[in-house]
mmCIF file of C-alpha atoms in Angstrom:
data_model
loop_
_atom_site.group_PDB
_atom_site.id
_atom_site.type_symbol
_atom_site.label_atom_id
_atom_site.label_comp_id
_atom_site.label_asym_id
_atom_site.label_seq_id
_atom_site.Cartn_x
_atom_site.Cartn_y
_atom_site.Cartn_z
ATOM 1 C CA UNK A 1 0.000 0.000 0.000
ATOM 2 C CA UNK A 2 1.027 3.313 -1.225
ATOM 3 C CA UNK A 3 2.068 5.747 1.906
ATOM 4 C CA UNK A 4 -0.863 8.036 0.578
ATOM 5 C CA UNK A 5 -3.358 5.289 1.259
ATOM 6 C CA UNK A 6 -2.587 4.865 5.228
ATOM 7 C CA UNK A 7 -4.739 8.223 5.588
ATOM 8 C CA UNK A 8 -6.981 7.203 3.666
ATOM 9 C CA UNK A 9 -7.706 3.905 5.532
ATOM 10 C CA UNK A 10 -6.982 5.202 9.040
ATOM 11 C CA UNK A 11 -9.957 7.298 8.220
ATOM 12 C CA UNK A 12 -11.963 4.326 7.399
ATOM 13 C CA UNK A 13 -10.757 2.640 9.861
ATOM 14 C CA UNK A 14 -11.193 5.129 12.930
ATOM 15 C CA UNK A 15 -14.713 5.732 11.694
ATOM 16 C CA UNK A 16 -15.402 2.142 12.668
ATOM 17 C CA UNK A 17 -13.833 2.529 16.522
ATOM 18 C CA UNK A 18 -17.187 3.132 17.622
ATOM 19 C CA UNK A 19 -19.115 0.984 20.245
ATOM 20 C CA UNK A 20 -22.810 0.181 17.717
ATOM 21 C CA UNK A 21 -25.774 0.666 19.779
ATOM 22 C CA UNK A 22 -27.507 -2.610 21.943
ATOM 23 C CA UNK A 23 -30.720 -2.771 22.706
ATOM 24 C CA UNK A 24 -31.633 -2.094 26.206
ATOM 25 C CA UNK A 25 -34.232 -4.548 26.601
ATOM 26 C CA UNK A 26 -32.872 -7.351 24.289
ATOM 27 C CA UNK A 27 -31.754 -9.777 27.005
ATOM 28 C CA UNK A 28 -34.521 -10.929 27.759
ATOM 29 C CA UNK A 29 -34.832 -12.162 23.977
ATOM 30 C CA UNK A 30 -31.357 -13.488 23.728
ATOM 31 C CA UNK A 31 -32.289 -16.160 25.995
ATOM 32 C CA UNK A 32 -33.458 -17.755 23.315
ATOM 33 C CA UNK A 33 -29.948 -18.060 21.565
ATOM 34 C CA UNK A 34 -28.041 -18.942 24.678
ATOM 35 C CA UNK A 35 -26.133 -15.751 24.757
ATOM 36 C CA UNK A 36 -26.215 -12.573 26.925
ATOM 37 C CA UNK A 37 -25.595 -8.949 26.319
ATOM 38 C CA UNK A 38 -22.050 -9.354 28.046
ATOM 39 C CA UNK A 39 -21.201 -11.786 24.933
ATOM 40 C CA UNK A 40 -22.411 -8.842 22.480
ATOM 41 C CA UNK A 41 -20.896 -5.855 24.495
ATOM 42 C CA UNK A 42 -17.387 -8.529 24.508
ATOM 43 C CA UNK A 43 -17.572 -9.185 20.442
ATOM 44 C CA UNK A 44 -18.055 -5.109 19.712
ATOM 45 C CA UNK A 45 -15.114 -4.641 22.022
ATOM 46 C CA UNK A 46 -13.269 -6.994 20.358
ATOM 47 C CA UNK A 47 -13.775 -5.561 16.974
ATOM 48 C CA UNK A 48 -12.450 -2.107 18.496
ATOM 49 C CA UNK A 49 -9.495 -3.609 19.389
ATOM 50 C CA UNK A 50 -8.900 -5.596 16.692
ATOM 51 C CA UNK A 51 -9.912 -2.023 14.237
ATOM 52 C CA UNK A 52 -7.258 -0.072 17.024
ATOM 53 C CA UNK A 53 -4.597 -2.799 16.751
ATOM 54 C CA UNK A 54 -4.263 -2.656 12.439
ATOM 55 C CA UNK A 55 -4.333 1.475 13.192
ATOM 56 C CA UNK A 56 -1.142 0.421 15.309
ATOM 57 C CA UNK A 57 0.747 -1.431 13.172
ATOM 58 C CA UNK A 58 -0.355 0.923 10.487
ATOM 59 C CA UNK A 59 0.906 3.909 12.037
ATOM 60 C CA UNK A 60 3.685 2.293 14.919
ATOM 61 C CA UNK A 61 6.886 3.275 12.449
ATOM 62 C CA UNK A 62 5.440 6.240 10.282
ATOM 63 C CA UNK A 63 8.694 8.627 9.730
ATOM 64 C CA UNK A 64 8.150 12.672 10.080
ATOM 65 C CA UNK A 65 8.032 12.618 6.197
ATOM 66 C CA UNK A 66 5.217 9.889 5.834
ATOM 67 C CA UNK A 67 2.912 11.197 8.309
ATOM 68 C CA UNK A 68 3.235 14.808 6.131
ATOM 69 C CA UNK A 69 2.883 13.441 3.136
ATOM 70 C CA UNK A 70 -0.067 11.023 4.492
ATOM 71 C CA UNK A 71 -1.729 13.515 5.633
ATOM 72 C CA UNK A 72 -1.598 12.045 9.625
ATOM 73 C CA UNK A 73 -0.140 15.634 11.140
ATOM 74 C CA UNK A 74 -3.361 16.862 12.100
ATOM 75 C CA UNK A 75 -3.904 13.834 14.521
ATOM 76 C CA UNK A 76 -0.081 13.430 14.973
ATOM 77 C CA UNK A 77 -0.209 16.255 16.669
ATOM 78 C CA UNK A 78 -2.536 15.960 19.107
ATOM 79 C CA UNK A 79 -2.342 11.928 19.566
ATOM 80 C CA UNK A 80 1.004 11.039 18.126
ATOM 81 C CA UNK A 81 0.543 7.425 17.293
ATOM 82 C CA UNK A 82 -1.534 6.643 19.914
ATOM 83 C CA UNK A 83 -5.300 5.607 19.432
ATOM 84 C CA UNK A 84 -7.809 7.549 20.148
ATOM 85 C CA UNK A 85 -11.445 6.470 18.635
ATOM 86 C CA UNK A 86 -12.861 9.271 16.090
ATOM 87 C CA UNK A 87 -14.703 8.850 13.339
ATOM 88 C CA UNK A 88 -13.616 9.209 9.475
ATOM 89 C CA UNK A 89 -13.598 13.275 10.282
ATOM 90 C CA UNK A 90 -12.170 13.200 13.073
ATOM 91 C CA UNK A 91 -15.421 13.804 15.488
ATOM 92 C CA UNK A 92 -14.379 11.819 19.082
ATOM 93 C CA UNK A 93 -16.230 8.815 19.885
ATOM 94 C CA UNK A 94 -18.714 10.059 22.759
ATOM 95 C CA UNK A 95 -21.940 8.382 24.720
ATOM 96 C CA UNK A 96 -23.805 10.221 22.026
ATOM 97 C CA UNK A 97 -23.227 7.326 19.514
ATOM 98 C CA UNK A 98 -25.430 4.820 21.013
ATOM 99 C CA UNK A 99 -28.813 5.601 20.512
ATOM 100 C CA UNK A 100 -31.985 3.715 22.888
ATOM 101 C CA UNK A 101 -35.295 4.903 22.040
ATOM 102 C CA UNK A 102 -36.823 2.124 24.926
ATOM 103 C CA UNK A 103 -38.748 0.662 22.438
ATOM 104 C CA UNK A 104 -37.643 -3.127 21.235
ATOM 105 C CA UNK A 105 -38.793 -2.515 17.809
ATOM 106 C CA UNK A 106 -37.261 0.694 17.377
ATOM 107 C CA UNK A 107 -34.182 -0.573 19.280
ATOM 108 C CA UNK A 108 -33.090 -3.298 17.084
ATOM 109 C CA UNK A 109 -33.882 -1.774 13.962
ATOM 110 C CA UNK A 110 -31.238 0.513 14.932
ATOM 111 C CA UNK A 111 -28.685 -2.798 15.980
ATOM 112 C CA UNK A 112 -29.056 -3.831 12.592
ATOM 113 C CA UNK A 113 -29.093 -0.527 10.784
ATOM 114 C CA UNK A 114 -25.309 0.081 12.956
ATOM 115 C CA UNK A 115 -24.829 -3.395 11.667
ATOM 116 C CA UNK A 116 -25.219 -2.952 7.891
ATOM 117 C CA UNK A 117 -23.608 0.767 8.341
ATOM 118 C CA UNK A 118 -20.162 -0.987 9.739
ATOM 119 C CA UNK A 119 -20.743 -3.744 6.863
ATOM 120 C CA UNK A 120 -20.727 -0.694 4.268
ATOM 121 C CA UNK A 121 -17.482 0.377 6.027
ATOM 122 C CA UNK A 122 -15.716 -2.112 6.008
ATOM 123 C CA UNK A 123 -16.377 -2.929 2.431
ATOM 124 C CA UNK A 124 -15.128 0.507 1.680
ATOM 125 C CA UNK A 125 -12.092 0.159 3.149
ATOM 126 C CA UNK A 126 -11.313 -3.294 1.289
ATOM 127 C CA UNK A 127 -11.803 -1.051 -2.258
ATOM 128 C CA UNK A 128 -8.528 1.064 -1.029
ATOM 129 C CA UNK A 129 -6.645 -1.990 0.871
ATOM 130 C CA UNK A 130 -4.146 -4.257 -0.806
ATOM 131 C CA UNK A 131 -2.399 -5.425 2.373
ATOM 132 C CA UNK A 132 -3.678 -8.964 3.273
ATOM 133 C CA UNK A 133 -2.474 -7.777 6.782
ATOM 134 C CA UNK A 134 -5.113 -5.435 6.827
ATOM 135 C CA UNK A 135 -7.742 -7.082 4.402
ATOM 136 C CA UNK A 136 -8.036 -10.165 6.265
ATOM 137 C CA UNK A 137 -8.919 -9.196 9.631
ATOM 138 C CA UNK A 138 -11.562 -6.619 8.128
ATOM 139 C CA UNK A 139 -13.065 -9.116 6.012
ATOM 140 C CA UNK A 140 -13.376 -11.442 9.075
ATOM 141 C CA UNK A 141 -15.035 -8.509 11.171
ATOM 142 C CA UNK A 142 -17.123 -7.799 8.040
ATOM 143 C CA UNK A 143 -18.557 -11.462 7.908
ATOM 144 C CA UNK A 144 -19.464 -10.962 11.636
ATOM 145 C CA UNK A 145 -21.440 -7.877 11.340
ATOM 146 C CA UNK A 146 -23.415 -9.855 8.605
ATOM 147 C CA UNK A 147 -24.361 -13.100 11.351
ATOM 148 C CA UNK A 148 -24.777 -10.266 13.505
ATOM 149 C CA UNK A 149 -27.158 -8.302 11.250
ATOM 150 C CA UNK A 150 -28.676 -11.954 10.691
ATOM 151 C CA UNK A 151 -28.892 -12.629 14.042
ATOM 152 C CA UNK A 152 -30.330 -9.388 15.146
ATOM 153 C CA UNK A 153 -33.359 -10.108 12.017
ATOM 154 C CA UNK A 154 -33.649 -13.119 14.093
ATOM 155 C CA UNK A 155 -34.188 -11.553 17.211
ATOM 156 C CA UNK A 156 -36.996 -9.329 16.044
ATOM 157 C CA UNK A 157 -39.098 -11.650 14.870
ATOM 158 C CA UNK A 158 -38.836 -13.402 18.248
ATOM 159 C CA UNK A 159 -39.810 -9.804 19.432
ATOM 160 C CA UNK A 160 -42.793 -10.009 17.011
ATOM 161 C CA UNK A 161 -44.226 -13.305 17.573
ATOM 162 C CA UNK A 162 -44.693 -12.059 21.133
ATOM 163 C CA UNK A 163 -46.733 -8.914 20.378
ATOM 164 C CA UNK A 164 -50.170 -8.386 18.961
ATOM 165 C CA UNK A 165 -49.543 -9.238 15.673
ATOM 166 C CA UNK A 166 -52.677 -7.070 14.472
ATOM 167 C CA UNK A 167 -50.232 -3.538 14.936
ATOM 168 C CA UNK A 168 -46.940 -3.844 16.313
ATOM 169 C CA UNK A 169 -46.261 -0.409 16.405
ATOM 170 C CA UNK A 170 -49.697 0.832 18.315
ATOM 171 C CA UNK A 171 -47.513 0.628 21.072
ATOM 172 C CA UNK A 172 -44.407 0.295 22.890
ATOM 173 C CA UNK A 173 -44.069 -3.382 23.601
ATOM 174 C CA UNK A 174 -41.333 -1.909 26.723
ATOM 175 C CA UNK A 175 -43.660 0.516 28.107
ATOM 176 C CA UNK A 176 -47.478 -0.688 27.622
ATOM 177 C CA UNK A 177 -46.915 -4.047 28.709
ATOM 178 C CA UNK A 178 -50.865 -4.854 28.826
ATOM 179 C CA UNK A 179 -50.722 -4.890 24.757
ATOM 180 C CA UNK A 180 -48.123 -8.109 24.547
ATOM 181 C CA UNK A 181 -49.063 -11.347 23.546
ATOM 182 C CA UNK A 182 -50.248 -13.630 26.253
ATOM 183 C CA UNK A 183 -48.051 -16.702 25.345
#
């Protein structure tokens, strides 16, 4: 990869050092596929360090002249090499990112929506990469936001089979719990 290109992915790549919203009442649908939100809130955390170690390596022996020319000074300056999560322009990661509306529906429509959006990412960095050292892990984490996109489909039709099928969304099945399916 060209030393051009490193800005170019770091971009991507710090764009994906997010934490993707969970839903806050989703446990108590996971039961169903034997995990817990611990297991979800472990895998995202794994992707960030997996996304923060490839910034690393990517950045660990960048000379004065590469991070000019790469266009890195701007966060050279303030981070030297180390990582700090921001996304592709530079905006800090904050509590704002994750987004819980209370409502399960609503909720995991978002899971998978943050989902396909770290999907699209990921595929965007793989049209700039040429270093296997790089492409491989991101197509692995790619492949696991698809089961978890799959997984998350999964989950809300669990969440709909237990709601009045007539109108899901007369209500909120977390607040007006005298609307939910009597199973």
């Amino acid at each position: 990869m060209s030393e051009s290109s490193y800005f170019l992915i770091l971009s991507s790549v710090e764009k994906l050092c997010i934490f993707k919203p969970k839903t806050s009442r989703l446990s108590s649908y996971l039961i169903h596929w034997n995990i817990s939100d611990a297991s979800l809130g472990t895998e995202e955390l794994a992707h960030l360090e997996m996304v923060s170690a490839i910034v690393y390596q990517l950045t660990r022996n960048l000379t004065e002249e590469e991070i000019q020319k790469s266009g890195f000074a701007p966060y050279f300056v303030d981070h030297t090499t180390g990582i700090y999560p921001t996304d592709a322009n530079g905006v800090p990661f904050s509590a704002s990112t994750f987004s819980v509306a209370g409502d399960a529906i609503t909720d995991i429509h978002e899971d998978m929506a943050a989902e396909q959006k770290a999907r699209t990412t990921y595929d965007n960095i793989l049209r700039f990469c040429d270093d296997p050292d790089v492409r491989d892990p991101i197509k692995f984490l790619r492949q696991r936001e698809v089961v978890h996109y799959q997984r998350f489909g999964e989950g809300l039709r669990i969440i709909t089979d237990h709601l009045d099928s007539k109108n899901f969304y007369a209500f909120n099945p977390e607040f007006d719990r005298q609307n939910r399916r009597k199973s």
